[in-house]
Structures are given as C-alpha cells and as structure tokens.
Amino acid sequence: MENYDIVIIGGGPAGLAAAVSAYDAGARSILILERDKKLGGILEQCIHNGFGLHTFKEELTGPEYAQRYFDQVLERKIEYRLNTMVLDISAEKVITAMSRTDGLFEIQAGSVILAMGCRERSRGSLNIPGYRPAGIYTAGTAQRLVNMEGMMPGREVVILGSGDIGLIMARRMTLEGAKVKVVAELLPYSGGLRRNIVQCLDDYDIPLKLSHTVIDIEGKERVEGITIAEVDEKRRPIPGTEEHYTCDTLLLSVGLIPENELSRGMGVKINPVTNGPSVNESLETSIPGVFAAGNVLHVHDLVDFVSEEAASAGRNAAAYVQAGGNEEARHEVPVAAEGGPRYTVPVTIDPSRVPESLTVRFRVGDIIRNHFVSVYFDQDRVLHIKRPIMAPGEMEEVKLKKQFFDERPNLAKITIRVEEK
Amino acid sequence: MDTRNLICISCPLGCPITVTLNGSGEIEKVEGYSCPRGEAYARKEVTNPTRIVTSTVRVLGAAKGDVMVSCKTKTDVPKGKIFDVIKGINGISVTAPVHIGDVILQNVAGTGVDIVATKEIR
C-alpha cells in the first residue's frame, strides 16, 4: 500500500490552499485527490469577478483565483491525481480510491484533510407539486452549462431562491439573452450577499419577491409556466396571492449542503446545524489527525475565507505529522453560541494549541440590526464589537487573541453572544 | 439637497453608503464607507456608474476538450454599455492555447477597453 503523510480529499480552493500551506509548514509527502479532470473545483465555472480582494488585494474572476493557487501547487511540485474518485476512508486513515488509469487502489495517510466542498439542494428536497418536466436545474448546473459547456438551459427563466449562485445566474442568463422574470425567495430576506442583489438584480431590473415560493410547475415534457405565491410567517402559501409566469426554465438556488458521505463513513462526528464535521481550534475533527476546511466544514460566502481556513488546516496537519501523530487527549474548552449565532466553527478550543490569533466563524439565524457581538471567557467580556447589521447570508467572524487565553489559565467556557448592549 | 443610498459592490462586505448631493447635483458628502475603494465607488456610482463585464467565448482546439474560455473587460466600462460589450463579443472564437490576460478583442464596443481571457486553456 502507498503511504503519504498528508492526503487531501478534493482539489478545489480548500484543497489547494491546504496543500500549499502544509508544504510551506515543512510537509513534503502530500497528495491531492481530485475527481474532476482539472484542479480548481467550482471556481472554474465562477467566471464572475469579485474573488481575491482579501487574499491578493485585487479583484479576480474565479478561474484566475484558482490559477493563482494552482501555480503555487505546481511551483512546490505537490503531487495530485485527477479523475480520481475517493470511495471510502477508514477510521485508520486508509483511503480507497479509483481512477481509469490506476484502477482501485489504497493509500495509508498519516493525516487526512477533508476538502470535498458542498453540493446544491435540488428539487427533490423541496416538495413542489407538479410533473417532472425538463427545464428545472439547480443554479450551479445552469452555471456549468452556460460557462463551461457553452449551452443555454432556456430562454424565459424563473429563479427560486436568492442564494448567491442564483443571483449570479440571474445576471448571467440575462447577459446571454434570456429573460429572467422574477427571483422568488421563501424567506423574508435574501440568502445572498447584498452586493449581488445590487449588481445582479437591481442593475438589470429583475424583481426579487421576498416571502414568496413556487406552488406549481406547469408542463409535462418541458416547463411551460410557474405559479408563485406569497407565504405567511409560517411559510404557508397565502390563498389569493398567486401569480403566474410563462417560462421554459426554473432555476433553483435553495441552499448548499456540505458533502460529508466520506466523513460519515469514517466515523467523524457531524454537527447537525452545519452538516459539517465538529472541529476543534485546529480544524481537527473527532478523529485525531483528520482535518476539515472550506465548504465541507460549513458553507462559506467568500472563497478568500475558504482559502484562509484551509491554510490553517494545512499547517495543523503538517504539525500533526511532524509531532508523530500526537493523539493524546485534548483539553477542550467548549464554545457556546447565544442570542443569535446558529453555530460556531470551531466548537471546542484547546488553549494550549491556540495560535497568536484564532478566528471563530459563525452565522446568525435572522437579520439582526444594531447589536453587539460579544465574546465571554467565563464571565469576562473580552470582545465587544458593534455590528450595524448581521444577516444569515453573510458569515461573521471574531478573532481571539492568544493573550486572552494566557491570562485565564482556568478557563472553562467561551461564549459568543449577540446582545443589544 | 438630495441623498442617494447605495450598497457598495467593491467587495463582499457590502457597506451601506449615503451620498448627499447639493441642489446642482454636486456631491456634498459621502458617508458609511469603510475603505477608500468604497468612497471611490460611491462617487462614481452617482456620477458615472461602471462595471467590469465577465462572459465567455468559444475556444477551438483545446487539448482537454474545453469548449469555452472565460473573459472579462480589462477595466470597468460604463454601466450603459454592458449590453453593447456583450454584443461585441458575440460569435467570437479563439484558438487554444489561451493564457490569462491574452487580449481576445481590442476596444470592445468603442469603449477603449479590451476583452482579456481569464482562464488558461492548453
């Protein structure tokens, strides 16, 4: 069986950044396994700009951003295998994979970095009545068809869901000559970034109907029309508010789900809120030496933060193998979320393993205006940051300094609290 | 006096910015931005709004079977010219190899701005 110190599952933005930082931290035996024919992951189809402002201080398109990391992987001569599907990972870190050229093979990893990303929720999870005609796509599938395959999924479009990919595709389909009639969002607020509402919908006069959903899909062979209706606070359609749109295409942008079949298979503990692994300060899962970063851990809005998080996972994996697979019991201080945040990443922190600054990321469950994000170490408030507006569609973060931990040797609990004062 | 409320699109933070105009339509003050990019965006957005336009064109002879190469306007173009830019690149094709930054079309739609490739195609 082949052996590698670090095996990275997935060659998208998270996998590439993890590989580069693991190498820079001194690891040399690194392998990236990627199921597609190219590295870069979803960035390859995200041809719009706005990537990299945080990482590279310039505005790049998705493929340009991916190329920056790909070049870094090449410069370091980090090994990768394309067209390679990982089928299973055992709790002992034996990876079973297959490809057309190598057939079925196994690799023993010293450390594993999970970087499989996420996938889109599809119609099957929505309970929309009606036939199953052609013309219903997830926004990401439409994005791949238009931007990579050069095909238009349709001419008259209704979009359900206001996630970022849906907003981006509203603009993209419009530029390619389609008529996007409406974007309907079940919730009373958009799940996408504010800037995308402005530059993808407002710029093109595409209406966004909040608290609306699709209640009927017409057409047997091909979509012929869509009926939407307003919903009440319990998200039930309100009779009498139905509106009909003639269209040949319905795009769905209704959420992303971290892709954790492999993680579950190896017995990694999953956080039911994020659908990603529960991790500690080192982004290490419940199995020592198995790390997770990027959308497989929790769905991000910005690739820059995926890269940052994955770089940290890469460094930690390198440290783990350099320490000879240190599996001693961790000191775990729990991180609790109160008053707004739905979850935190990480969920526990070992004060002895905190870097100079540790980023804790979270999302709120509702739109919250003029509140403070506070961090309590036991009863002490160590951070108190005013936030004019927080929204579920925009990830929040706080940075905890090592000094906070050093000053409190008997720390028992960390609380991230959203509060009025 | 007239005020315009904007959401900055310069970066994903999406800062809410308020621009106050005086009676003759000149900018009196700009508030709410958190970086120089934001202020520049707000000033431009109320006088001459611009956007970077991204799209794709066909690529022929790609080694790995790619059929499209992504591209963008090298700098921002007036918002009112977006559809002219798209029309300008309609039907264009390029031959592989293509490198990031290669000029695909010069001076698109008379804007003085070139269309450049944003993907490496071998």
XYZ file of C-alpha atoms in Angstrom:
543
model
C 0.000 0.000 0.000
C 1.203 3.526 -0.791
C 1.946 5.890 2.067
C 1.634 9.668 2.262
C 1.984 11.934 5.276
C -0.944 14.104 4.206
C -3.712 13.178 1.781
C -6.111 15.938 0.764
C -9.545 14.880 -0.450
C -10.606 17.405 -3.099
C -8.639 19.793 -5.333
C -10.875 22.855 -5.114
C -9.954 26.101 -3.386
C -9.832 24.476 0.070
C -7.704 21.525 -1.034
C -5.237 23.690 -2.955
C -4.744 26.198 -0.125
C -4.364 23.374 2.412
C -1.723 21.678 0.240
C 0.307 24.856 -0.218
C 0.312 25.747 3.470
C 1.102 22.156 4.562
C 4.101 22.262 2.230
C 5.195 25.650 3.499
C 4.968 24.312 7.058
C 7.535 21.671 6.150
C 5.475 18.694 4.976
C 6.754 17.108 1.756
C 4.796 13.888 1.371
C 1.481 15.407 0.238
C -1.080 14.070 -2.227
C -4.230 15.780 -3.545
C -7.006 13.514 -4.889
C -9.462 15.219 -7.284
C -12.412 13.596 -9.026
C -12.665 16.140 -11.872
C -10.327 16.391 -14.863
C -8.851 19.640 -13.554
C -7.912 21.202 -10.231
C -9.802 24.319 -9.151
C -13.189 22.920 -8.205
C -16.236 25.141 -8.509
C -14.105 28.245 -9.239
C -13.681 27.016 -12.811
C -17.317 27.829 -13.545
C -17.498 31.019 -11.446
C -16.403 33.350 -14.247
C -17.691 36.496 -12.499
C -15.314 38.826 -10.679
C -15.032 39.694 -7.016
C -12.705 36.951 -5.817
C -9.405 37.536 -4.084
C -9.815 41.059 -2.694
C -8.938 39.742 0.740
C -6.157 37.320 -0.293
C -4.499 39.096 -3.219
C -5.766 42.683 -2.771
C -7.135 42.665 -6.297
C -10.382 41.685 -7.897
C -10.150 38.400 -9.795
C -12.561 36.077 -11.559
C -12.966 32.511 -10.249
C -10.663 30.835 -12.807
C -7.964 33.478 -12.200
C -8.172 32.937 -8.454
C -7.899 29.159 -8.897
C -4.905 29.598 -11.204
C -3.018 31.534 -8.508
C -3.275 28.546 -6.180
C -2.695 26.018 -8.945
C 0.565 27.816 -9.802
C 1.628 27.628 -6.153
C 0.918 23.866 -6.146
C 2.972 23.448 -9.340
C 5.892 25.538 -8.045
C 6.099 23.311 -4.987
C 5.748 20.176 -7.129
C 2.958 18.918 -4.882
C 1.564 15.629 -6.197
C -2.028 15.409 -7.342
C -4.149 12.821 -9.141
C -7.053 13.865 -11.351
C -10.082 11.815 -12.434
C -9.728 10.021 -9.133
C -12.764 9.227 -7.024
C -12.315 8.513 -3.339
C -14.762 5.766 -2.369
C -14.001 5.259 1.287
C -11.775 6.389 4.127
C -11.365 4.135 7.149
C -11.028 5.362 10.736
C -7.385 4.229 10.464
C -6.931 6.699 7.544
C -6.750 4.112 4.770
C -8.134 5.744 1.643
C -9.761 3.624 -1.057
C -9.905 5.396 -4.415
C -10.242 4.552 -8.077
C -9.404 6.025 -11.441
C -9.424 4.840 -15.051
C -5.638 4.691 -15.188
C -4.830 3.201 -11.786
C -7.951 1.133 -11.142
C -8.843 0.559 -7.496
C -6.099 1.385 -5.013
C -5.475 2.083 -1.345
C -3.338 4.715 0.370
C -2.339 4.878 4.031
C -2.376 8.515 5.138
C -0.678 9.915 8.230
C -3.167 12.751 8.208
C -6.260 13.446 6.101
C -7.628 16.862 5.129
C -11.287 16.741 4.145
C -11.865 19.353 1.407
C -14.769 17.898 -0.577
C -16.824 21.084 -0.708
C -20.598 21.088 -0.901
C -23.408 20.405 -3.329
C -26.665 22.089 -4.132
C -30.051 21.233 -2.735
C -32.176 20.045 -5.615
C -35.880 19.881 -6.407
C -36.219 16.542 -4.647
C -35.816 18.219 -1.262
C -38.425 20.933 -1.873
C -41.834 19.249 -2.130
C -43.018 21.334 -5.083
C -46.040 19.673 -6.667
C -46.369 19.106 -10.395
C -44.887 16.906 -13.101
C -41.182 16.310 -13.619
C -40.641 18.172 -16.903
C -37.317 19.128 -18.466
C -36.159 22.669 -17.731
C -35.591 22.505 -13.971
C -31.966 22.990 -12.989
C -30.020 23.914 -9.934
C -28.363 27.298 -10.459
C -24.920 25.709 -10.330
C -25.783 23.200 -13.041
C -27.023 26.037 -15.235
C -23.803 27.912 -14.464
C -21.728 24.962 -15.614
C -23.813 24.561 -18.786
C -23.541 28.231 -19.748
C -19.975 28.990 -18.685
C -18.193 25.731 -19.424
C -20.285 23.774 -21.910
C -21.468 26.797 -23.886
C -25.137 25.821 -23.738
C -28.183 27.832 -22.694
C -30.601 25.932 -20.433
C -33.559 28.084 -21.542
C -34.881 31.468 -22.675
C -37.517 32.503 -20.160
C -36.467 31.925 -16.610
C -37.903 31.975 -13.095
C -35.483 31.549 -10.214
C -36.498 30.111 -6.854
C -34.172 31.030 -4.016
C -31.876 34.012 -3.686
C -28.609 32.302 -2.860
C -25.542 33.838 -4.436
C -25.362 31.360 -7.317
C -28.985 32.120 -8.203
C -28.310 35.868 -8.198
C -25.153 35.449 -10.269
C -27.073 33.278 -12.744
C -29.912 35.809 -12.997
C -27.366 38.266 -14.394
C -25.524 35.689 -16.463
C -28.676 34.379 -18.162
C -29.777 37.976 -18.819
C -26.455 38.824 -20.472
C -26.756 35.702 -22.622
C -30.118 36.887 -23.913
C -32.578 35.132 -21.619
C -35.440 36.930 -19.886
C -35.290 36.406 -16.133
C -38.804 37.213 -14.991
C -38.550 37.010 -11.226
C -36.493 35.714 -8.329
C -38.728 34.292 -5.596
C -37.361 33.848 -2.075
C -39.243 31.896 0.587
C -37.669 33.812 3.470
C -38.320 37.496 4.274
C -34.663 38.262 3.436
C -32.228 37.193 0.745
C -29.749 34.423 1.368
C -27.227 36.093 -0.918
C -24.695 38.871 -0.452
C -26.061 42.427 -0.581
C -23.639 43.346 -3.355
C -25.064 40.577 -5.523
C -28.614 41.896 -5.120
C -27.349 45.268 -6.375
C -25.147 44.193 -9.248
C -27.072 41.120 -10.420
C -30.738 42.030 -9.885
C -31.088 45.832 -9.453
C -28.718 46.585 -12.373
C -30.992 44.595 -14.691
C -34.379 45.462 -13.136
C -35.015 41.845 -12.160
C -37.658 41.782 -9.405
C -36.893 39.997 -6.128
C -40.003 38.797 -4.332
C -39.292 38.012 -0.704
C -41.634 35.697 1.248
C -42.704 34.020 -1.986
C -42.408 30.459 -3.193
C -43.233 28.288 -6.169
C -46.518 26.472 -5.653
C -46.943 24.912 -9.093
C -44.832 23.876 -12.042
C -46.735 23.561 -15.309
C -45.768 21.444 -18.283
C -45.333 17.747 -18.824
C -42.422 17.404 -21.259
C -40.917 20.849 -20.691
C -41.593 23.574 -18.151
C -44.316 25.864 -19.545
C -45.077 28.065 -16.593
C -44.603 28.614 -12.884
C -47.039 29.816 -10.256
C -45.640 31.587 -7.220
C -47.486 32.805 -4.136
C -46.718 34.855 -1.093
C -46.205 32.928 2.140
C -47.230 33.769 5.698
C -44.886 33.790 8.682
C -45.195 30.003 8.898
C -44.114 29.827 5.269
C -47.503 28.585 4.069
C -48.777 29.971 0.740
C -51.463 32.648 1.188
C -54.529 31.935 -0.998
C -55.312 34.742 -3.439
C -51.689 35.883 -3.833
C -50.874 33.527 -6.719
C -49.047 34.968 -9.710
C -48.407 33.058 -12.919
C -45.293 33.380 -15.074
C -44.875 31.825 -18.512
C -41.374 30.362 -18.721
C -39.398 27.393 -20.002
C -36.879 27.169 -17.194
C -36.834 27.084 -13.397
C -33.506 27.565 -11.650
C -33.151 26.544 -8.014
C -30.801 28.346 -5.664
C -32.112 26.979 -2.418
C -29.108 26.137 -0.326
C -25.889 24.192 -0.236
C -25.130 21.039 1.707
C -21.600 20.096 2.781
C -20.679 16.812 1.119
C -19.800 14.539 4.027
C -20.537 10.965 2.950
C -16.837 10.120 3.275
C -16.560 11.873 6.650
C -19.587 9.990 7.997
C -18.214 6.749 6.601
C -15.030 7.101 8.613
C -16.977 7.929 11.771
C -16.301 11.664 12.023
C -18.804 13.426 14.303
C -21.079 15.740 12.309
C -22.584 18.996 13.613
C -26.329 18.841 12.814
C -26.523 22.633 12.286
C -23.776 22.975 9.686
C -23.966 19.398 8.343
C -20.182 19.526 8.515
C -17.730 17.931 10.943
C -17.494 19.262 14.501
C -13.970 20.612 14.781
C -11.637 21.988 17.431
C -9.380 25.061 17.219
C -7.051 23.195 14.850
C -9.968 22.383 12.485
C -9.408 18.790 13.559
C -12.447 16.511 13.556
C -13.408 13.991 16.235
C -10.782 11.654 14.725
C -7.265 12.886 15.606
C -5.244 13.728 12.501
C -8.323 14.228 10.329
C -8.889 17.893 9.488
C -11.633 19.686 7.550
C -11.816 23.075 5.818
C -13.897 25.020 3.326
C -17.458 24.245 2.318
C -17.276 20.654 3.576
C -16.917 22.122 7.066
C -19.524 24.893 6.776
C -20.807 26.694 3.691
C -18.891 29.918 3.034
C -19.854 33.042 1.071
C -16.317 34.020 0.129
C -13.584 31.876 -1.306
C -10.991 34.088 0.369
C -12.124 32.814 3.742
C -12.156 29.238 2.443
C -8.500 29.662 1.480
C -7.642 31.197 4.856
C -9.382 28.428 6.776
C -7.849 25.696 4.611
C -4.371 27.172 5.007
C -4.812 26.851 8.729
C -5.949 23.200 8.357
C -2.876 22.533 6.188
C -0.497 23.970 8.778
C -2.159 21.994 11.547
C -1.981 18.754 9.564
C 1.734 19.342 8.965
C 2.256 19.938 12.687
C 0.341 16.752 13.455
C 2.513 14.526 11.258
C 5.694 16.284 12.416
C 4.744 15.509 16.021
C 4.476 11.856 15.024
C 0.713 11.663 15.134
C 0.135 13.075 18.591
C -3.193 11.563 19.647
C -3.108 12.429 23.339
C -6.317 13.712 24.882
C -7.019 17.371 24.107
C -8.034 19.900 26.701
C -11.347 21.068 25.308
C -12.989 24.337 26.290
C -16.475 24.404 24.754
C -17.537 27.375 22.604
C -21.211 28.230 23.146
C -23.370 30.450 20.922
C -26.114 32.611 22.467
C -28.608 35.215 21.302
C -28.217 34.897 17.549
C -25.397 32.731 16.229
C -26.683 29.373 14.957
C -23.340 27.662 15.258
C -19.644 28.322 15.681
C -16.588 26.872 13.973
C -14.699 25.632 15.996
C -16.926 24.098 18.695
C -14.090 23.495 21.183
C -10.765 25.236 21.817
C -7.658 23.800 23.462
C -5.944 26.895 24.954
C -2.519 25.237 24.665
C -2.902 24.978 20.892
C -4.158 28.465 20.084
C -2.086 30.474 17.562
C -1.427 34.218 18.051
C -4.903 34.905 16.719
C -7.682 32.340 16.322
C -10.654 33.047 14.031
C -14.064 31.836 15.182
C -16.681 31.946 12.423
C -20.453 31.820 12.789
C -23.731 32.698 11.134
C -26.789 34.325 12.677
C -30.256 32.838 12.173
C -32.126 36.053 11.368
C -31.466 39.647 10.342
C -30.156 41.483 13.416
C -29.664 45.271 13.442
C -27.592 47.440 15.771
C -26.366 44.736 18.082
C -23.008 43.849 19.545
C -21.062 40.657 19.076
C -19.501 39.858 22.430
C -17.104 37.153 23.447
C -17.094 35.989 27.062
C -14.313 33.940 28.622
C -16.313 32.532 31.541
C -17.834 35.765 32.968
C -15.294 38.192 31.455
C -16.248 40.036 28.307
C -13.069 40.055 26.225
C -14.526 41.389 22.977
C -17.453 43.723 22.312
C -17.933 44.705 18.686
C -20.749 46.845 17.309
C -22.416 45.424 14.195
C -24.956 47.703 12.406
C -26.402 44.721 10.546
C -25.920 40.973 10.511
C -27.696 38.627 8.109
C -27.935 34.838 7.784
C -26.483 35.101 4.285
C -23.257 36.711 5.484
C -20.794 34.841 7.659
C -19.461 36.612 10.738
C -16.154 36.179 12.489
C -14.340 37.169 15.675
C -10.611 36.897 16.304
C -9.487 35.606 19.689
C -6.002 36.615 20.781
C -3.674 34.123 22.436
C -3.279 36.634 25.256
C -6.974 36.169 26.240
C -6.185 32.521 26.944
C -2.830 33.123 28.637
C -4.489 35.481 31.116
C -7.062 32.873 32.129
C -5.457 29.512 32.930
C -8.638 28.056 34.459
C -10.924 28.909 31.544
C -13.981 26.629 31.481
C -16.252 28.108 28.814
C -16.228 30.533 25.902
C -19.484 32.172 24.851
C -20.138 34.073 21.633
C -23.160 36.221 22.404
C -25.110 38.653 20.241
C -26.536 41.289 22.575
C -28.202 44.698 22.476
C -25.671 46.492 24.676
C -30.351 68.546 -1.326
C -30.743 65.007 -2.454
C -29.453 61.802 -0.886
C -28.685 58.504 -2.556
C -28.410 55.290 -0.559
C -26.056 52.775 -2.091
C -24.704 49.348 -1.261
C -21.033 49.237 -2.124
C -20.209 46.442 -4.542
C -16.436 46.867 -4.400
C -16.052 43.913 -2.108
C -18.344 41.367 -0.470
C -18.732 43.353 2.754
C -21.441 45.382 1.004
C -21.159 48.561 3.098
C -24.247 50.813 3.048
C -23.142 54.240 1.792
C -25.082 57.507 1.708
C -24.173 60.191 -0.811
C -25.550 63.679 -0.306
C -25.902 65.867 -3.406
C -26.455 69.622 -3.350
C -29.029 71.492 -5.441
C -26.908 71.469 -8.579
C -26.256 67.735 -8.346
C -22.735 68.005 -6.988
C -21.519 65.641 -4.280
C -21.643 67.303 -0.890
C -20.635 64.386 1.296
C -20.156 60.621 1.257
C -20.777 58.588 4.417
C -20.781 54.955 5.509
C -17.838 53.599 3.524
C -15.126 51.732 5.370
C -12.290 51.903 2.837
C -11.046 54.198 0.033
C -12.483 51.802 -2.553
C -15.923 52.377 -1.071
C -15.696 56.150 -1.293
C -14.437 55.955 -4.886
C -17.259 53.557 -5.770
C -19.908 55.843 -4.266
C -18.609 58.932 -6.080
C -18.532 57.067 -9.362
C -21.886 55.359 -8.852
C -23.769 58.665 -8.593
C -21.917 60.334 -11.484
C -20.751 57.681 -13.955
C -21.569 54.145 -12.801
C -19.299 51.459 -14.251
C -18.985 47.674 -14.108
C -16.499 45.002 -15.074
C -18.279 42.700 -17.531
C -17.462 38.976 -17.497
C -18.531 36.432 -20.096
C -17.255 33.533 -22.203
C -16.247 32.965 -25.825
C -15.746 29.722 -27.758
C -12.306 28.172 -27.834
C -11.193 25.812 -30.592
C -8.562 23.090 -30.450
C -8.320 22.796 -26.654
C -6.223 19.802 -25.559
C -8.533 18.788 -22.716
C -11.771 19.262 -24.620
C -12.677 22.668 -23.165
C -15.168 24.469 -25.412
C -15.427 27.847 -23.658
C -12.868 30.265 -22.299
C -13.918 32.842 -19.734
C -13.098 36.513 -20.295
C -13.656 39.991 -18.876
C -13.328 43.643 -19.720
C -9.816 44.567 -18.639
C -11.146 47.527 -16.674
C -14.657 48.695 -15.825
C -16.924 50.062 -18.558
C -19.918 52.423 -18.296
C -22.968 50.582 -16.987
C -24.986 51.680 -20.014
C -22.525 49.892 -22.317
C -22.844 46.414 -20.750
C -25.111 45.019 -23.456
C -23.001 46.611 -26.221
C -19.973 44.838 -24.789
C -21.824 41.525 -24.769
C -22.974 42.121 -28.368
C -19.386 42.961 -29.288
C -18.070 39.567 -28.219
C -20.992 37.568 -29.580
C -19.889 34.953 -32.085
C -16.171 35.414 -31.396
C -13.985 32.341 -31.095
C -10.315 31.934 -30.221
C -7.861 29.107 -30.771
C -6.020 27.306 -27.964
C -3.635 27.799 -26.284
C -5.058 30.791 -24.431
C -3.415 32.392 -21.415
C -4.823 34.554 -18.655
C -4.546 38.183 -19.756
C -4.422 37.429 -23.506
C -6.359 40.081 -25.417
C -9.350 38.433 -27.085
C -10.822 41.612 -28.564
C -9.449 45.142 -28.628
C -11.554 48.184 -27.836
C -14.847 46.365 -27.342
C -17.912 48.347 -28.473
C -15.874 51.535 -28.761
C -15.273 51.687 -25.012
C -11.496 51.787 -25.388
C -11.353 48.701 -23.148
C -10.003 45.312 -24.248
C -11.554 41.927 -23.572
C -8.985 39.647 -21.933
C -9.015 35.909 -21.191
C -9.397 34.841 -17.550
C -8.588 31.147 -17.914
C -5.627 29.055 -19.032
C -6.609 26.723 -21.877
C -3.978 24.399 -23.303
